[in-house]
Amino acid sequence: MNALLGSLVVLATFVTLCNAQCFFMPRTYIVGDLSEDCTDADGVKHPLKSTWKTKDCNECSCGLNGIQCCNYVAKPVSYDTKKCKKIFDQHNCKFNVVEQENPGKPCIVTNWVV
């Protein structure tokens, strides 16, 4: 019983901390087209049940009803905002938190939110 209660507490914590931003693009059906591919916003076709990452730091998947995408970038929320600043690295889809006066020196971040 204690294990179940502990598991529920952990699950509730992760659900609370998870703030992923997701969106859905329904499949468009064209008469005579029997393919099961999904076409993304850039016009690229993806096979059914495939997943991929976009240049906008989204992870997408192709399903029978369309494409679902969620942003997967973890955002720093607990750090010294007076001493440090966050810088987004678009190439690696992540935030770096560094000292404002010495950007070569990383800061300690105790909490991140997706």
PDB file of C-alpha atoms in Angstrom:
ATOM      1  CA  MET A   1       0.000   0.000   0.000  1.00  0.00           C
ATOM      2  CA  ASN A   2       2.850   2.399   0.840  1.00  0.00           C
ATOM      3  CA  ALA A   3       4.486   1.664  -2.522  1.00  0.00           C
ATOM      4  CA  LEU A   4       1.259   2.550  -4.337  1.00  0.00           C
ATOM      5  CA  LEU A   5       0.890   5.778  -2.396  1.00  0.00           C
ATOM      6  CA  GLY A   6       4.527   6.692  -3.049  1.00  0.00           C
ATOM      7  CA  SER A   7       4.081   6.006  -6.769  1.00  0.00           C
ATOM      8  CA  LEU A   8       1.003   8.236  -6.902  1.00  0.00           C
ATOM      9  CA  VAL A   9       2.867  11.080  -5.192  1.00  0.00           C
ATOM     10  CA  VAL A  10       5.744  10.803  -7.689  1.00  0.00           C
ATOM     11  CA  LEU A  11       3.318  10.670 -10.637  1.00  0.00           C
ATOM     12  CA  ALA A  12       1.412  13.704  -9.364  1.00  0.00           C
ATOM     13  CA  THR A  13       4.697  15.616  -9.043  1.00  0.00           C
ATOM     14  CA  PHE A  14       5.678  14.863 -12.651  1.00  0.00           C
ATOM     15  CA  VAL A  15       2.229  15.781 -13.965  1.00  0.00           C
ATOM     16  CA  THR A  16       2.418  19.078 -12.082  1.00  0.00           C
ATOM     17  CA  LEU A  17       5.902  19.876 -13.407  1.00  0.00           C
ATOM     18  CA  CYS A  18       5.105  18.869 -16.972  1.00  0.00           C
ATOM     19  CA  ASN A  19       3.890  21.804 -19.015  1.00  0.00           C
ATOM     20  CA  ALA A  20       4.570  20.593 -22.542  1.00  0.00           C
ATOM     21  CA  GLN A  21       3.044  22.655 -25.307  1.00  0.00           C
ATOM     22  CA  CYS A  22       1.352  20.382 -27.836  1.00  0.00           C
ATOM     23  CA  PHE A  23      -0.736  20.854 -30.943  1.00  0.00           C
ATOM     24  CA  PHE A  24      -2.527  18.642 -33.446  1.00  0.00           C
ATOM     25  CA  MET A  25      -2.791  18.904 -37.249  1.00  0.00           C
ATOM     26  CA  PRO A  26      -5.603  16.734 -38.643  1.00  0.00           C
ATOM     27  CA  ARG A  27      -4.926  14.701 -41.779  1.00  0.00           C
ATOM     28  CA  THR A  28      -6.374  16.072 -44.981  1.00  0.00           C
ATOM     29  CA  TYR A  29      -7.914  13.490 -47.221  1.00  0.00           C
ATOM     30  CA  ILE A  30      -7.790  13.851 -51.011  1.00  0.00           C
ATOM     31  CA  VAL A  31     -10.179  11.815 -53.152  1.00  0.00           C
ATOM     32  CA  GLY A  32      -8.293   8.948 -54.775  1.00  0.00           C
ATOM     33  CA  ASP A  33      -5.233   9.260 -52.496  1.00  0.00           C
ATOM     34  CA  LEU A  34      -4.950   5.994 -50.540  1.00  0.00           C
ATOM     35  CA  SER A  35      -1.598   6.747 -48.893  1.00  0.00           C
ATOM     36  CA  GLU A  36      -1.364   6.655 -45.122  1.00  0.00           C
ATOM     37  CA  ASP A  37       1.358   9.296 -44.936  1.00  0.00           C
ATOM     38  CA  CYS A  38       1.069  12.517 -42.960  1.00  0.00           C
ATOM     39  CA  THR A  39       2.123  15.768 -44.590  1.00  0.00           C
ATOM     40  CA  ASP A  40       3.596  18.331 -42.187  1.00  0.00           C
ATOM     41  CA  ALA A  41       3.329  22.133 -42.392  1.00  0.00           C
ATOM     42  CA  ASP A  42       6.481  22.257 -44.561  1.00  0.00           C
ATOM     43  CA  GLY A  43       4.964  19.809 -47.091  1.00  0.00           C
ATOM     44  CA  VAL A  44       7.200  16.901 -46.026  1.00  0.00           C
ATOM     45  CA  LYS A  45       5.519  13.461 -46.000  1.00  0.00           C
ATOM     46  CA  HIS A  46       6.033  11.159 -43.009  1.00  0.00           C
ATOM     47  CA  PRO A  47       5.066   7.475 -42.803  1.00  0.00           C
ATOM     48  CA  LEU A  48       2.258   6.373 -40.498  1.00  0.00           C
ATOM     49  CA  LYS A  49       3.482   5.695 -36.916  1.00  0.00           C
ATOM     50  CA  SER A  50       6.750   7.573 -37.491  1.00  0.00           C
ATOM     51  CA  THR A  51       8.217  10.224 -35.189  1.00  0.00           C
ATOM     52  CA  TRP A  52      10.597  13.086 -35.950  1.00  0.00           C
ATOM     53  CA  LYS A  53      12.005  16.291 -34.476  1.00  0.00           C
ATOM     54  CA  THR A  54      11.512  19.667 -36.145  1.00  0.00           C
ATOM     55  CA  LYS A  55      13.770  22.694 -36.457  1.00  0.00           C
ATOM     56  CA  ASP A  56      11.387  24.441 -34.013  1.00  0.00           C
ATOM     57  CA  CYS A  57      12.248  21.950 -31.242  1.00  0.00           C
ATOM     58  CA  ASN A  58       9.026  19.954 -31.508  1.00  0.00           C
ATOM     59  CA  GLU A  59       8.766  16.177 -31.466  1.00  0.00           C
ATOM     60  CA  CYS A  60       6.018  15.025 -33.823  1.00  0.00           C
ATOM     61  CA  SER A  61       4.307  11.751 -34.621  1.00  0.00           C
ATOM     62  CA  CYS A  62       2.116  10.647 -37.516  1.00  0.00           C
ATOM     63  CA  GLY A  63      -1.083   8.799 -36.597  1.00  0.00           C
ATOM     64  CA  LEU A  64      -4.244   7.754 -38.403  1.00  0.00           C
ATOM     65  CA  ASN A  65      -5.965  11.041 -37.549  1.00  0.00           C
ATOM     66  CA  GLY A  66      -3.036  13.378 -38.204  1.00  0.00           C
ATOM     67  CA  ILE A  67       0.141  14.801 -36.726  1.00  0.00           C
ATOM     68  CA  GLN A  68       0.643  15.539 -33.048  1.00  0.00           C
ATOM     69  CA  CYS A  69       3.607  17.684 -32.016  1.00  0.00           C
ATOM     70  CA  CYS A  70       4.893  18.678 -28.587  1.00  0.00           C
ATOM     71  CA  ASN A  71       7.659  21.078 -27.665  1.00  0.00           C
ATOM     72  CA  TYR A  72      10.356  19.210 -25.760  1.00  0.00           C
ATOM     73  CA  VAL A  73      12.548  22.075 -24.541  1.00  0.00           C
ATOM     74  CA  ALA A  74      13.166  22.078 -20.784  1.00  0.00           C
ATOM     75  CA  LYS A  75      12.965  25.596 -19.368  1.00  0.00           C
ATOM     76  CA  PRO A  76      14.972  26.660 -16.311  1.00  0.00           C
ATOM     77  CA  VAL A  77      12.721  27.953 -13.525  1.00  0.00           C
ATOM     78  CA  SER A  78      14.842  27.925 -10.353  1.00  0.00           C
ATOM     79  CA  TYR A  79      18.088  29.839 -10.606  1.00  0.00           C
ATOM     80  CA  ASP A  80      19.520  33.145  -9.411  1.00  0.00           C
ATOM     81  CA  THR A  81      17.812  35.549 -11.855  1.00  0.00           C
ATOM     82  CA  LYS A  82      19.723  38.541 -10.486  1.00  0.00           C
ATOM     83  CA  LYS A  83      23.125  36.983 -11.100  1.00  0.00           C
ATOM     84  CA  CYS A  84      22.329  34.735 -14.078  1.00  0.00           C
ATOM     85  CA  LYS A  85      20.542  34.774 -17.422  1.00  0.00           C
ATOM     86  CA  LYS A  86      19.115  32.052 -19.651  1.00  0.00           C
ATOM     87  CA  ILE A  87      20.207  31.801 -23.279  1.00  0.00           C
ATOM     88  CA  PHE A  88      18.380  29.611 -25.786  1.00  0.00           C
ATOM     89  CA  ASP A  89      20.559  27.402 -28.014  1.00  0.00           C
ATOM     90  CA  GLN A  90      18.353  26.875 -31.110  1.00  0.00           C
ATOM     91  CA  HIS A  91      20.758  24.367 -32.659  1.00  0.00           C
ATOM     92  CA  ASN A  92      20.616  22.014 -29.660  1.00  0.00           C
ATOM     93  CA  CYS A  93      17.068  22.960 -28.516  1.00  0.00           C
ATOM     94  CA  LYS A  94      18.094  23.737 -24.963  1.00  0.00           C
ATOM     95  CA  PHE A  95      18.592  26.604 -22.551  1.00  0.00           C
ATOM     96  CA  ASN A  96      21.947  27.418 -21.037  1.00  0.00           C
ATOM     97  CA  VAL A  97      21.984  29.417 -17.815  1.00  0.00           C
ATOM     98  CA  VAL A  98      25.117  31.516 -17.358  1.00  0.00           C
ATOM     99  CA  GLU A  99      26.341  34.385 -15.218  1.00  0.00           C
ATOM    100  CA  GLN A 100      25.408  37.785 -16.624  1.00  0.00           C
ATOM    101  CA  GLU A 101      28.826  39.248 -15.869  1.00  0.00           C
ATOM    102  CA  ASN A 102      30.747  36.159 -17.012  1.00  0.00           C
ATOM    103  CA  PRO A 103      28.772  34.288 -19.730  1.00  0.00           C
ATOM    104  CA  GLY A 104      31.448  31.588 -19.847  1.00  0.00           C
ATOM    105  CA  LYS A 105      30.525  30.468 -16.340  1.00  0.00           C
ATOM    106  CA  PRO A 106      27.396  28.301 -15.963  1.00  0.00           C
ATOM    107  CA  CYS A 107      24.905  28.850 -13.128  1.00  0.00           C
ATOM    108  CA  ILE A 108      23.261  26.237 -10.970  1.00  0.00           C
ATOM    109  CA  VAL A 109      19.649  25.459 -11.904  1.00  0.00           C
ATOM    110  CA  THR A 110      17.660  23.445  -9.390  1.00  0.00           C
ATOM    111  CA  ASN A 111      14.386  23.010 -11.345  1.00  0.00           C
ATOM    112  CA  TRP A 112      13.453  22.661 -14.994  1.00  0.00           C
ATOM    113  CA  VAL A 113       9.984  22.530 -16.572  1.00  0.00           C
ATOM    114  CA  VAL A 114       9.070  20.900 -19.880  1.00  0.00           C
TER     115      VAL A 114
END
